[in-house]
mmCIF file of C-alpha atoms in Angstrom:
data_model
loop_
_atom_site.group_PDB
_atom_site.id
_atom_site.type_symbol
_atom_site.label_atom_id
_atom_site.label_comp_id
_atom_site.label_asym_id
_atom_site.label_seq_id
_atom_site.Cartn_x
_atom_site.Cartn_y
_atom_site.Cartn_z
ATOM 1 C CA MET A 122 91.062 85.827 87.816
ATOM 2 C CA ILE A 123 94.715 84.193 87.043
ATOM 3 C CA PHE A 124 95.895 86.180 90.186
ATOM 4 C CA THR A 125 93.286 84.353 92.304
ATOM 5 C CA PHE A 126 94.126 81.083 90.913
ATOM 6 C CA PHE A 127 97.928 81.506 91.559
ATOM 7 C CA PHE A 128 97.298 83.075 95.020
ATOM 8 C CA TYR A 129 95.177 80.117 96.344
ATOM 9 C CA THR A 130 97.331 77.412 94.580
ATOM 10 C CA VAL A 131 101.023 78.624 95.359
ATOM 11 C CA PHE A 132 101.378 81.823 97.393
ATOM 12 C CA SER A 133 98.536 81.164 99.880
ATOM 13 C CA SER A 134 98.299 77.556 99.117
ATOM 14 C CA ALA A 135 95.316 75.974 100.949
ATOM 15 C CA VAL A 136 97.260 72.842 101.895
ATOM 16 C CA LEU A 137 100.565 74.395 102.951
ATOM 17 C CA LEU A 138 99.428 77.687 104.603
ATOM 18 C CA TYR A 139 95.951 76.722 105.936
ATOM 19 C CA GLY A 140 96.949 73.055 106.551
ATOM 20 C CA ILE A 141 93.753 71.873 104.652
ATOM 21 C CA GLY A 142 94.199 68.217 103.613
ATOM 22 C CA LEU A 143 97.761 68.080 104.903
ATOM 23 C CA ASN A 144 97.123 64.903 107.174
ATOM 24 C CA THR A 145 95.064 63.510 104.146
ATOM 25 C CA ALA A 146 97.930 64.147 101.799
ATOM 26 C CA THR A 147 100.520 62.382 104.032
ATOM 27 C CA ILE A 148 98.129 59.339 104.257
ATOM 28 C CA VAL A 149 97.252 58.877 100.583
ATOM 29 C CA CYS A 150 100.815 59.719 99.312
ATOM 30 C CA ASP A 151 101.522 55.874 99.777
ATOM 31 C CA SER A 152 99.766 55.100 96.495
ATOM 32 C CA LEU A 153 98.791 57.475 93.677
ATOM 33 C CA LYS A 154 97.009 54.796 91.647
ATOM 34 C CA GLU A 155 94.032 54.410 93.894
ATOM 35 C CA LEU A 156 93.392 58.132 94.085
ATOM 36 C CA THR A 157 91.142 58.695 90.936
ATOM 37 C CA LEU A 158 87.941 57.876 92.644
ATOM 38 C CA PRO A 159 88.437 59.655 95.706
ATOM 39 C CA LEU A 160 89.646 62.720 93.660
ATOM 40 C CA VAL A 161 86.539 62.644 91.347
ATOM 41 C CA LYS A 162 84.282 62.631 94.389
ATOM 42 C CA ILE A 163 86.237 65.532 95.991
ATOM 43 C CA VAL A 164 85.933 67.436 92.766
ATOM 44 C CA GLY A 165 82.234 66.792 92.433
ATOM 45 C CA THR A 166 81.443 67.350 95.929
ATOM 46 C CA VAL A 167 83.461 70.449 96.487
ATOM 47 C CA ILE A 168 82.258 72.258 93.178
ATOM 48 C CA SER A 169 78.545 71.373 93.459
ATOM 49 C CA SER A 170 78.267 72.242 97.112
ATOM 50 C CA THR A 171 80.162 75.498 97.007
ATOM 51 C CA VAL A 172 78.065 76.708 94.067
ATOM 52 C CA LEU A 173 74.727 75.568 95.554
ATOM 53 C CA SER A 174 75.693 76.927 98.935
ATOM 54 C CA TRP A 175 76.668 80.132 97.340
ATOM 55 C CA ILE A 176 73.323 80.529 95.485
ATOM 56 C CA ILE A 177 71.298 79.679 98.681
ATOM 57 C CA ILE A 178 73.414 82.182 100.871
ATOM 58 C CA ARG A 179 73.109 85.021 98.036
ATOM 59 C CA HIS A 180 69.370 84.577 97.257
ATOM 60 C CA ILE A 181 67.886 83.093 100.735
ATOM 61 C CA LEU A 182 70.263 83.996 103.731
ATOM 62 C CA ILE A 183 71.102 87.693 102.703
ATOM 63 C CA PRO A 184 67.584 88.716 102.051
ATOM 64 C CA LEU A 185 66.404 87.294 105.444
ATOM 65 C CA HIS A 186 69.312 88.752 107.357
ATOM 66 C CA ILE A 187 70.608 85.354 108.651
ATOM 67 C CA VAL A 188 73.901 85.044 106.846
ATOM 68 C CA LEU A 189 75.503 83.833 110.126
ATOM 69 C CA MET A 190 73.693 80.466 109.395
ATOM 70 C CA TYR A 191 75.729 79.771 106.236
ATOM 71 C CA PRO A 192 78.050 77.403 107.903
ATOM 72 C CA LEU A 193 75.085 75.314 109.103
ATOM 73 C CA ILE A 194 73.420 75.466 105.556
ATOM 74 C CA SER A 195 76.676 74.777 103.929
ATOM 75 C CA ILE A 196 77.372 71.658 105.987
ATOM 76 C CA LEU A 197 73.881 70.309 105.221
ATOM 77 C CA ILE A 198 74.200 70.718 101.645
ATOM 78 C CA TYR A 199 77.603 69.284 101.542
ATOM 79 C CA PHE A 200 76.604 66.196 103.697
ATOM 80 C CA ALA A 201 73.604 65.648 101.130
ATOM 81 C CA LEU A 202 75.777 66.047 98.015
ATOM 82 C CA SER A 203 78.622 63.841 99.646
ATOM 83 C CA VAL A 204 76.292 61.007 100.574
ATOM 84 C CA PHE A 205 74.914 61.326 96.877
ATOM 85 C CA PHE A 206 78.346 61.041 95.387
ATOM 86 C CA GLU A 207 79.264 58.146 97.692
ATOM 87 C CA VAL A 208 76.373 56.191 96.850
ATOM 88 C CA LEU A 209 76.958 56.933 93.090
ATOM 89 C CA ILE A 210 80.502 55.486 93.486
ATOM 90 C CA ARG A 211 79.688 52.628 95.500
ATOM 91 C CA ILE A 212 76.850 51.576 93.122
ATOM 92 C CA THR A 213 79.058 52.047 89.921
ATOM 93 C CA THR A 214 82.399 50.797 91.303
ATOM 94 C CA GLY A 215 81.837 49.052 94.545
ATOM 95 C CA LYS A 216 84.605 50.929 96.312
ATOM 96 C CA ILE A 217 84.432 53.186 99.343
ATOM 97 C CA THR A 218 85.698 56.756 99.097
ATOM 98 C CA SER A 219 84.284 58.402 102.087
ATOM 99 C CA GLU A 220 86.309 61.721 103.037
ATOM 100 C CA PHE A 221 84.959 64.693 105.022
ATOM 101 C CA ASN A 222 87.437 67.173 106.450
ATOM 102 C CA PHE A 223 89.315 68.243 103.300
ATOM 103 C CA SER A 224 86.386 68.643 101.163
ATOM 104 C CA PHE A 225 84.403 70.515 103.361
ATOM 105 C CA LEU A 226 87.165 72.991 104.661
ATOM 106 C CA ILE A 227 87.707 73.941 101.047
ATOM 107 C CA THR A 228 83.763 74.511 100.828
ATOM 108 C CA LEU A 229 84.178 76.883 103.737
ATOM 109 C CA LEU A 230 87.335 78.637 102.519
ATOM 110 C CA ALA A 231 85.529 79.329 99.148
ATOM 111 C CA LEU A 232 82.508 80.580 100.761
ATOM 112 C CA ASN A 233 84.337 82.855 103.186
ATOM 113 C CA GLU A 234 86.771 84.333 100.725
ATOM 114 C CA SER A 235 84.466 84.955 97.616
ATOM 115 C CA THR A 236 82.333 87.723 96.554
ATOM 116 C CA SER A 237 80.819 86.287 93.399
ATOM 117 C CA ILE A 238 79.974 82.713 91.919
ATOM 118 C CA LEU A 239 83.187 82.987 89.714
ATOM 119 C CA ASP A 240 85.113 83.507 92.887
ATOM 120 C CA VAL A 241 83.578 80.602 94.432
ATOM 121 C CA LEU A 242 84.563 78.274 91.458
ATOM 122 C CA MET A 243 88.101 79.874 91.235
ATOM 123 C CA ILE A 244 88.983 79.551 94.877
ATOM 124 C CA SER A 245 87.561 75.931 95.236
ATOM 125 C CA PHE A 246 89.220 74.938 92.021
ATOM 126 C CA SER A 247 92.612 76.425 93.011
ATOM 127 C CA ALA A 248 92.672 74.963 96.599
ATOM 128 C CA MET A 249 91.954 71.599 95.111
ATOM 129 C CA CYS A 250 94.818 72.108 92.786
ATOM 130 C CA SER A 251 97.401 72.963 95.487
ATOM 131 C CA PHE A 252 96.317 69.687 96.989
ATOM 132 C CA PHE A 253 96.555 67.724 93.674
ATOM 133 C CA LEU A 254 99.915 69.357 92.990
ATOM 134 C CA LEU A 255 101.272 68.588 96.425
ATOM 135 C CA LEU A 256 100.557 64.777 96.350
ATOM 136 C CA PRO A 257 103.382 63.971 93.661
ATOM 137 C CA LEU A 258 105.727 66.207 95.908
ATOM 138 C CA MET A 259 105.005 64.023 98.812
ATOM 139 C CA TYR A 260 104.981 60.930 97.036
ATOM 140 C CA SER A 261 108.589 61.511 95.772
ATOM 141 C CA LEU A 262 109.682 62.705 99.308
ATOM 142 C CA LYS A 263 108.166 59.467 100.739
ATOM 143 C CA LYS A 264 109.691 57.471 97.917
ATOM 144 C CA ARG A 265 113.142 59.322 98.809
ATOM 145 C CA ILE A 266 112.803 58.476 102.512
ATOM 146 C CA ASP A 267 111.881 54.856 101.826
ATOM 147 C CA VAL A 268 115.274 54.543 99.845
ATOM 148 C CA LEU A 269 117.086 56.269 102.532
ATOM 149 C CA SER A 270 115.634 54.318 105.314
ATOM 150 C CA GLU A 271 117.117 51.067 104.083
ATOM 151 C CA SER A 272 120.552 52.212 105.136
ATOM 152 C CA GLN A 273 120.508 55.271 107.191
ATOM 153 C CA ILE A 274 117.158 56.260 108.816
ATOM 154 C CA TYR A 275 115.540 54.614 111.585
ATOM 155 C CA GLY A 276 112.074 55.666 113.004
ATOM 156 C CA ASN A 277 108.879 57.007 111.664
ATOM 157 C CA LYS A 278 108.730 57.807 107.901
ATOM 158 C CA LYS A 279 105.723 59.781 108.090
ATOM 159 C CA ALA A 280 107.277 62.231 110.521
ATOM 160 C CA LEU A 281 110.026 62.976 108.072
ATOM 161 C CA VAL A 282 107.437 63.721 105.327
ATOM 162 C CA PHE A 283 105.754 66.016 107.612
ATOM 163 C CA LEU A 284 109.145 67.706 108.526
ATOM 164 C CA SER A 285 109.835 68.002 104.703
ATOM 165 C CA VAL A 286 106.560 69.579 104.246
ATOM 166 C CA ALA A 287 107.239 71.866 107.188
ATOM 167 C CA LEU A 288 110.463 72.977 105.577
ATOM 168 C CA LEU A 289 108.474 73.887 102.450
ATOM 169 C CA ILE A 290 105.825 75.878 104.520
ATOM 170 C CA LEU A 291 108.725 77.902 106.093
ATOM 171 C CA ILE A 292 110.257 78.449 102.655
ATOM 172 C CA LEU A 293 106.922 79.636 101.144
ATOM 173 C CA SER A 294 106.469 81.742 104.409
ATOM 174 C CA PHE A 295 109.828 83.672 104.070
ATOM 175 C CA ALA A 296 108.753 84.959 100.767
ATOM 176 C CA ASN A 297 106.035 86.951 102.376
ATOM 177 C CA VAL A 298 107.930 90.319 103.012
ATOM 178 C CA SER A 299 104.900 92.410 103.977
ATOM 179 C CA TRP A 300 106.477 93.169 107.138
ATOM 180 C CA LEU A 301 109.201 95.248 105.252
ATOM 181 C CA ASN A 302 106.225 97.791 104.696
ATOM 182 C CA PRO A 303 107.305 101.106 106.257
ATOM 183 C CA GLY A 304 103.523 101.436 107.709
ATOM 184 C CA VAL A 305 103.892 98.307 109.648
ATOM 185 C CA LEU A 306 106.768 99.518 111.818
ATOM 186 C CA LYS A 307 104.994 102.708 113.014
#
């Protein structure tokens, strides 16, 4: 259980290795104060849609032998819950928090990689944690680039943030030494 959490949060980070939410992270790293409502919506939508999708897949699609339909079912469930949470947030706060790619890709990742309802919850939670842990890092990188740009750097600052994250991805990928396994060389 703890291995699954660390695997999808750090070692096989959903953001750094799968690229889920990387573009969203560079956009929202400008202001961390305005992220509370979108993050609440992301957590609510991902957790509820993955659990509901897994239950429907397990109890309806598998007995009917139509498991290949699960992406369609999961996107319909995701859309319904996303609209519900969006309406709920707009009514209570009056703010818009629409977001699709990041939440739905985490939902698909959790459904693809899980074998039980506990795995669905753990994988979706750890993928969201990898995103939430990357945001302060990207915010600090952007602030550092802003400080340097006053005197030394000219050009696109978002490109420098992407290059810094690409360097982090290379460092994380370098730790994978599975190619040293003697069975791979045969």
